[in-house]
mmCIF file of C-alpha atoms in Angstrom:
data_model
loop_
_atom_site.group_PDB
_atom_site.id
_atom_site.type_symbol
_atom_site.label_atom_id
_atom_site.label_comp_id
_atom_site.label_asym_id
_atom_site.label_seq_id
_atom_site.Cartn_x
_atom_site.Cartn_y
_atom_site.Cartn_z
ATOM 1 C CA UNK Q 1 7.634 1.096 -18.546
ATOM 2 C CA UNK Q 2 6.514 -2.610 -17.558
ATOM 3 C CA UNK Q 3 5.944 -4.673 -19.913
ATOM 4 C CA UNK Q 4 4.490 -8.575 -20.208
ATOM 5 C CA UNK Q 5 2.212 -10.359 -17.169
ATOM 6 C CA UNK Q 6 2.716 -6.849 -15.264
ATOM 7 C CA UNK Q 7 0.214 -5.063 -17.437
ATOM 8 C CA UNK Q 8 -2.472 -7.142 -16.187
ATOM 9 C CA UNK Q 9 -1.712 -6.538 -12.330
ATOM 10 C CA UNK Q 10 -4.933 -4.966 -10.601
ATOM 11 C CA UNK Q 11 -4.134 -1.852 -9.878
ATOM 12 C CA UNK Q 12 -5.945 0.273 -6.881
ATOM 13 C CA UNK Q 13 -7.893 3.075 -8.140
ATOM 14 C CA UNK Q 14 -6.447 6.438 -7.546
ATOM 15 C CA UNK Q 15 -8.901 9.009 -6.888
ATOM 16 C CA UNK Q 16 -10.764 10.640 -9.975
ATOM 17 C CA UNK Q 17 -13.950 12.347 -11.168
ATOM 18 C CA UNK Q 18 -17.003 9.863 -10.987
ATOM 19 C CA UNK Q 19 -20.050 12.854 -12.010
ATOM 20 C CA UNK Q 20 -20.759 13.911 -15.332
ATOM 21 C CA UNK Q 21 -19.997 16.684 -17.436
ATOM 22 C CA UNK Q 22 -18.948 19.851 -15.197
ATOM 23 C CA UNK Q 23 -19.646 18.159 -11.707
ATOM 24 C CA UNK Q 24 -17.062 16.091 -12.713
ATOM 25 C CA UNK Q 25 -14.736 18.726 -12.396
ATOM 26 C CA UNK Q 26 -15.505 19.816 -9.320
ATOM 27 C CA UNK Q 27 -15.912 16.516 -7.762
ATOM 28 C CA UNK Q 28 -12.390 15.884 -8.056
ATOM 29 C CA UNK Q 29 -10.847 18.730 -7.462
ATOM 30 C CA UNK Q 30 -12.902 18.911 -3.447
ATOM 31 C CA UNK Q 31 -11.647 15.374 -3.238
ATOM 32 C CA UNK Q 32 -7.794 16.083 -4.562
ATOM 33 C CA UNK Q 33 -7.957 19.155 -1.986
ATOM 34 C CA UNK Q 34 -9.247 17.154 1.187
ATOM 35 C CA UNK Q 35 -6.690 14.471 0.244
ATOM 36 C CA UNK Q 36 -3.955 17.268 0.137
ATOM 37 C CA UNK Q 37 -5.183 18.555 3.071
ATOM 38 C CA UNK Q 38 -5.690 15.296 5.261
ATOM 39 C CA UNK Q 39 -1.998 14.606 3.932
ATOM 40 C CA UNK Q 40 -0.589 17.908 4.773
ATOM 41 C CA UNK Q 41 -1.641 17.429 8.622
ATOM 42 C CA UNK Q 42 -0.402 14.290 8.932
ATOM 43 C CA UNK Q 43 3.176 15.567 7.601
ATOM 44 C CA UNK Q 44 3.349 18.622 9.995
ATOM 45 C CA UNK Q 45 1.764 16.824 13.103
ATOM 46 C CA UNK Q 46 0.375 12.891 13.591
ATOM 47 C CA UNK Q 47 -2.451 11.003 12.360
ATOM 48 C CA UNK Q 48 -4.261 12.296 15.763
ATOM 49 C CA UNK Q 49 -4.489 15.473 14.038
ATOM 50 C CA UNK Q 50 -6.302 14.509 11.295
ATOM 51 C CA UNK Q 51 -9.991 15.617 12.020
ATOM 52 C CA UNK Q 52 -12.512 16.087 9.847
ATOM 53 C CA UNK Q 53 -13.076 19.634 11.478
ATOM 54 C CA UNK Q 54 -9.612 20.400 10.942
ATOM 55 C CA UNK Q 55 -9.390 18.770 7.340
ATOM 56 C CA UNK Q 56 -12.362 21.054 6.690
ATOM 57 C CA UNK Q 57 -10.975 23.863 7.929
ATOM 58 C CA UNK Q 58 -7.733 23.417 6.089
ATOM 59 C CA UNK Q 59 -9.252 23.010 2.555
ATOM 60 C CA UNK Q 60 -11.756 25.474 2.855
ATOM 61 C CA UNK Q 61 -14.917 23.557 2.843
ATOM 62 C CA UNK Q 62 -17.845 22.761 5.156
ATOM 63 C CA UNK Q 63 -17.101 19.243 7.220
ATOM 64 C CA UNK Q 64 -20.395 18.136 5.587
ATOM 65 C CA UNK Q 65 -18.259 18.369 2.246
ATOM 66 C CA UNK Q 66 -15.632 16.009 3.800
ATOM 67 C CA UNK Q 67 -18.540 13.461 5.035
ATOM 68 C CA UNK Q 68 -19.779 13.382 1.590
ATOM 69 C CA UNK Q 69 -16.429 12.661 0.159
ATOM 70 C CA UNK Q 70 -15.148 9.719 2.812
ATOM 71 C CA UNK Q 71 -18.467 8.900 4.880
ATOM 72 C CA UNK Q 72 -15.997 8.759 7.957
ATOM 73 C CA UNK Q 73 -12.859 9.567 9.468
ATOM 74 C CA UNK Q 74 -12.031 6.094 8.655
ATOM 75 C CA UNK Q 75 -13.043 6.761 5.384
ATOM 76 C CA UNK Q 76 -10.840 9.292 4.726
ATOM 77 C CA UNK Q 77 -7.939 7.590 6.115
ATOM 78 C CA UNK Q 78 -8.485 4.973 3.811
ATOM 79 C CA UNK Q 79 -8.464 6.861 0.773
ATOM 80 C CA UNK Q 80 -4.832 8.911 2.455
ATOM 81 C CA UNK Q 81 -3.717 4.779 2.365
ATOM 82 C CA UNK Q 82 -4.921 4.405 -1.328
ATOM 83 C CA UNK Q 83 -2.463 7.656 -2.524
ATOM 84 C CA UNK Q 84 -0.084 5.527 -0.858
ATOM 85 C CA UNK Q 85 -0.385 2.137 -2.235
ATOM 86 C CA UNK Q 86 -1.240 3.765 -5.861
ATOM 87 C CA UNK Q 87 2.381 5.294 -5.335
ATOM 88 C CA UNK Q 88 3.769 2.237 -4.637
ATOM 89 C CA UNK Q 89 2.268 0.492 -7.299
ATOM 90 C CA UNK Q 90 3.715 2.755 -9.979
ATOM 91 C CA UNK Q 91 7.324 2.053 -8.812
ATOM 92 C CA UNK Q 92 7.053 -1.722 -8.878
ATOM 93 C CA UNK Q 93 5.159 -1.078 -12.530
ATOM 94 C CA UNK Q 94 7.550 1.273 -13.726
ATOM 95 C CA UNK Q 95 10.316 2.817 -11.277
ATOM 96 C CA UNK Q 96 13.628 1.672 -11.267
ATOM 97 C CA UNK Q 97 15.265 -1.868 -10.787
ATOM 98 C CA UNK Q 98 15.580 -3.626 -8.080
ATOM 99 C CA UNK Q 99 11.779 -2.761 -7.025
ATOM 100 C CA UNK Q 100 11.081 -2.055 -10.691
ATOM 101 C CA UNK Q 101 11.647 -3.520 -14.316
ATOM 102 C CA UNK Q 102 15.113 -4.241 -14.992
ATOM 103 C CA UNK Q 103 16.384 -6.632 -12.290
ATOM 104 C CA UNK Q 104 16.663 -10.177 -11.858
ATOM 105 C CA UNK Q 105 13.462 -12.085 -10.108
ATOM 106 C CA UNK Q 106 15.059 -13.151 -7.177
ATOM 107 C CA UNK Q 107 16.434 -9.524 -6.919
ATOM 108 C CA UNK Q 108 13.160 -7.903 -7.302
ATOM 109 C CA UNK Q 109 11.641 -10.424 -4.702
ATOM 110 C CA UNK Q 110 13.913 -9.369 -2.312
ATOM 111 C CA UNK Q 111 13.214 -5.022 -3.590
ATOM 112 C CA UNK Q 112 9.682 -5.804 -2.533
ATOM 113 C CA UNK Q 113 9.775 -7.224 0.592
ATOM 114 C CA UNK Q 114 11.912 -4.722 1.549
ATOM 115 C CA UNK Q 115 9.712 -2.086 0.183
ATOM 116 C CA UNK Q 116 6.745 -3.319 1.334
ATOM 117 C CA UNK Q 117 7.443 -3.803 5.113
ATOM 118 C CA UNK Q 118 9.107 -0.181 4.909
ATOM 119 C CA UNK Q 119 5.638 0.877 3.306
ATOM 120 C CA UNK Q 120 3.292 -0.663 6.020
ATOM 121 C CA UNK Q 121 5.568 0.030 8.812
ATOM 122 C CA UNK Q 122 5.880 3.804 7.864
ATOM 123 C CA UNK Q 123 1.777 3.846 7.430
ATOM 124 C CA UNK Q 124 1.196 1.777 10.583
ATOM 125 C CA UNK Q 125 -0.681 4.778 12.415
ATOM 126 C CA UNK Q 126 -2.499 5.441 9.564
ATOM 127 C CA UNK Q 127 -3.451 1.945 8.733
ATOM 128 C CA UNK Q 128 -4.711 1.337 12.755
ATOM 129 C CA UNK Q 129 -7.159 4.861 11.967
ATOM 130 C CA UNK Q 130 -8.507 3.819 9.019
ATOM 131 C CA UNK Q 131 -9.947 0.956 10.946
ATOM 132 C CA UNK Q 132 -11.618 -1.498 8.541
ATOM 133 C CA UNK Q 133 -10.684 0.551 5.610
ATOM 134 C CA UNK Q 134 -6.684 -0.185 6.712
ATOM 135 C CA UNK Q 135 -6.729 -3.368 5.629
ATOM 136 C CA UNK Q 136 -5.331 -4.066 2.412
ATOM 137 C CA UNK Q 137 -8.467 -3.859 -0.257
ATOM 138 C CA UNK Q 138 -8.517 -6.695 -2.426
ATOM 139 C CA UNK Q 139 -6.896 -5.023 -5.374
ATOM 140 C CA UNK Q 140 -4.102 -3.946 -3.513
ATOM 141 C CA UNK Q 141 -3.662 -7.598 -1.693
ATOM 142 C CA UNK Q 142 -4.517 -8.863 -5.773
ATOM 143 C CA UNK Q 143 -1.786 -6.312 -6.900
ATOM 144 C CA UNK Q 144 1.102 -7.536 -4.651
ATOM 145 C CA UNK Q 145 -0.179 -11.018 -4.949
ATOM 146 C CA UNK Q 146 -0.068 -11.645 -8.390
ATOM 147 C CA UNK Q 147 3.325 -9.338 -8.522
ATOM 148 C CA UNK Q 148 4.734 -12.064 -6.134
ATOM 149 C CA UNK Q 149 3.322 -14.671 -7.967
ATOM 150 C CA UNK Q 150 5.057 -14.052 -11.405
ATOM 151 C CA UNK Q 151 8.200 -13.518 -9.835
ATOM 152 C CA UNK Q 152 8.083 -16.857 -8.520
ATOM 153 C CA UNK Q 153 7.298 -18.365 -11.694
ATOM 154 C CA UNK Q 154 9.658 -16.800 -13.728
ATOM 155 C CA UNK Q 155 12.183 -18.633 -10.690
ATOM 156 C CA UNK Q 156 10.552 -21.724 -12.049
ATOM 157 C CA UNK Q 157 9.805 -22.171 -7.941
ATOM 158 C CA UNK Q 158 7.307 -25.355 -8.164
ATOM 159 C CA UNK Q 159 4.790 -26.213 -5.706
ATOM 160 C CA UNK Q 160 1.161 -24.298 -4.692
ATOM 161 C CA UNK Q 161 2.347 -20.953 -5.969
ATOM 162 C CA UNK Q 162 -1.122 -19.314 -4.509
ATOM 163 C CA UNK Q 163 -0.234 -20.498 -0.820
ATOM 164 C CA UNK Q 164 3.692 -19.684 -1.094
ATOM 165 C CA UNK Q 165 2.615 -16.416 -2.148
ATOM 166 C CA UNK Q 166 0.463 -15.768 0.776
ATOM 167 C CA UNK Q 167 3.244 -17.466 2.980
ATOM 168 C CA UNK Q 168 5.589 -14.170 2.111
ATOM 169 C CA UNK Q 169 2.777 -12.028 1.809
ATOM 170 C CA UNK Q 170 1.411 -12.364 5.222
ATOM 171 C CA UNK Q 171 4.427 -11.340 7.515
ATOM 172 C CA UNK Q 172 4.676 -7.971 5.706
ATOM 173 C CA UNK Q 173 1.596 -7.147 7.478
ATOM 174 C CA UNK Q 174 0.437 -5.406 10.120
ATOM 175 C CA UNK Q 175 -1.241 -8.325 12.264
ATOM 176 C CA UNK Q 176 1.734 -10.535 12.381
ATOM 177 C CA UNK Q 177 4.183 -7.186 12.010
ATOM 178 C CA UNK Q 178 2.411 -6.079 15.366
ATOM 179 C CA UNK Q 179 3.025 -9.057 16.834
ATOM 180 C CA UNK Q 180 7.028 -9.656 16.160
ATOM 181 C CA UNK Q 181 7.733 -6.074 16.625
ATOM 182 C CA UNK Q 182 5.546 -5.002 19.832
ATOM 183 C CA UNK Q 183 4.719 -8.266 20.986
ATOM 184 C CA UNK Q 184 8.121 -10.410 20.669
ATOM 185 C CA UNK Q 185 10.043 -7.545 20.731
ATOM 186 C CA UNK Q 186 12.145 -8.190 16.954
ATOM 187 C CA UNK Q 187 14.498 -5.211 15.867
ATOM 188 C CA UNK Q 188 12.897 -4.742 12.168
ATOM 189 C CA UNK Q 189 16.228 -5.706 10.703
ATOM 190 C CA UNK Q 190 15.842 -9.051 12.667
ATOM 191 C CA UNK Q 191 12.581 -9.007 10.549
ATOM 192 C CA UNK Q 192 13.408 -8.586 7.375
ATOM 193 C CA UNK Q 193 16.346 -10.516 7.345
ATOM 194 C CA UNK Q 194 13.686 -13.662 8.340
ATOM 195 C CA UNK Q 195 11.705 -12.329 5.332
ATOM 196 C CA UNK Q 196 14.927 -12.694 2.851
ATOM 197 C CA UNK Q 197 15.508 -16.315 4.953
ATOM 198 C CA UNK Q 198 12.093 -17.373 4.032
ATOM 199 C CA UNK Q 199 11.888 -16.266 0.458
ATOM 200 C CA UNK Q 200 15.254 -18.313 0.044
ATOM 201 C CA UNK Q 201 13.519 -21.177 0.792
ATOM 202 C CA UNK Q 202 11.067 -21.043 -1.225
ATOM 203 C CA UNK Q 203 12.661 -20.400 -4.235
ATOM 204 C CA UNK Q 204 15.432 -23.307 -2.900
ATOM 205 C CA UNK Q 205 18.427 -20.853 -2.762
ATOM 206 C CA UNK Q 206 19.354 -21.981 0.964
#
């Protein structure tokens, strides 16, 4: 389990009752079986497939139900990228080393960016669908932020940590991952190994 600074990282809130008393209940279990639902089509199919008629239809509920739950397709898809990023938060919180507790700094630096452009690159059709609610939400940007942040100052890297931070945030996603990928035409290996070049320099081990 982490321990120290890492406590205090914001976490993204996973989905869970909000209504009182027996509500509650119910509330979160139409939610947890829309979310299983949404999920399970985009595991035997695409993203495409994901309808709110056929989300519906899969959990058993009217698509008014779903509407209440997300507001919007986009909605919904944002919530499928919350699961996600709550996930992922856990294992840098308290799965194993190198992404987790246990390793060296540098090491973990170098755990995350790796994780993290495998994360946004495997959720890139879902992050495009969600629309507006694709884009990181603060606590998830604060979450991987700060996360970065300590790393660098347990380095002892000097300088404007807030800035540097957002200089190896930034290229992990999707805007500028769109662009080196689809637009220049970068193998992601090509990628990520300008990631690990970058995050050398920073922390002055080039």
């Amino acid at each position: 389990m982490a321990t120290g600074p890492e406590h205090a990282l914001p976490l993204v809130a996973r989905p869970g009752p909000v209504l009182p008393d027996h509500l509650r209940a119910d509330a979160a279990r139409n939610r947890e079986a829309l979310l299983e639902a949404a999920a399970a089509l985009v595991a035997e199919s695409c993203v495409g497939a994901v309808t709110m008629d056929a989300v519906a239809q899969r959990a058993g509920v009217g698509k008014g139900t779903v509407f209440r739950r997300f507001g919007s397709r986009e909605g919904l898809m944002g919530a499928l990228l919350n699961l996600s990023e709550a996930e992922w938060q856990t294992a840098v919180l308290s799965g194993p080393p190198p992404l987790g507790p246990g390793a060296p700094p540098y090491d973990r630096l170098v755990a995350f960016g790796r994780s993290r452009l495998e994360s946004t690159l495997r959720h890139a059709e879902l992050i495009a669908a969600a629309g507006v609610a694709g884009r990181r939400s603060l606590p998830a940007w604060s979450f991987a932020a700060m996360h970065v942040r300590i790393l660098l100052e347990q380095l002892g890297v000097d300088g404007d940590l807030p800035v540097l931070t957002t200089a190896l945030l930034a290229p992990l996603e999707m805007p500028v991952l769109s662009q080196q990928l689809d637009g220049d035409g970068f193998p992601v290996q090509r990628v990520l190994d300008g990631w690990v070049d970058l995050l050398e320099r920073v922390t002055r081990r080039s």
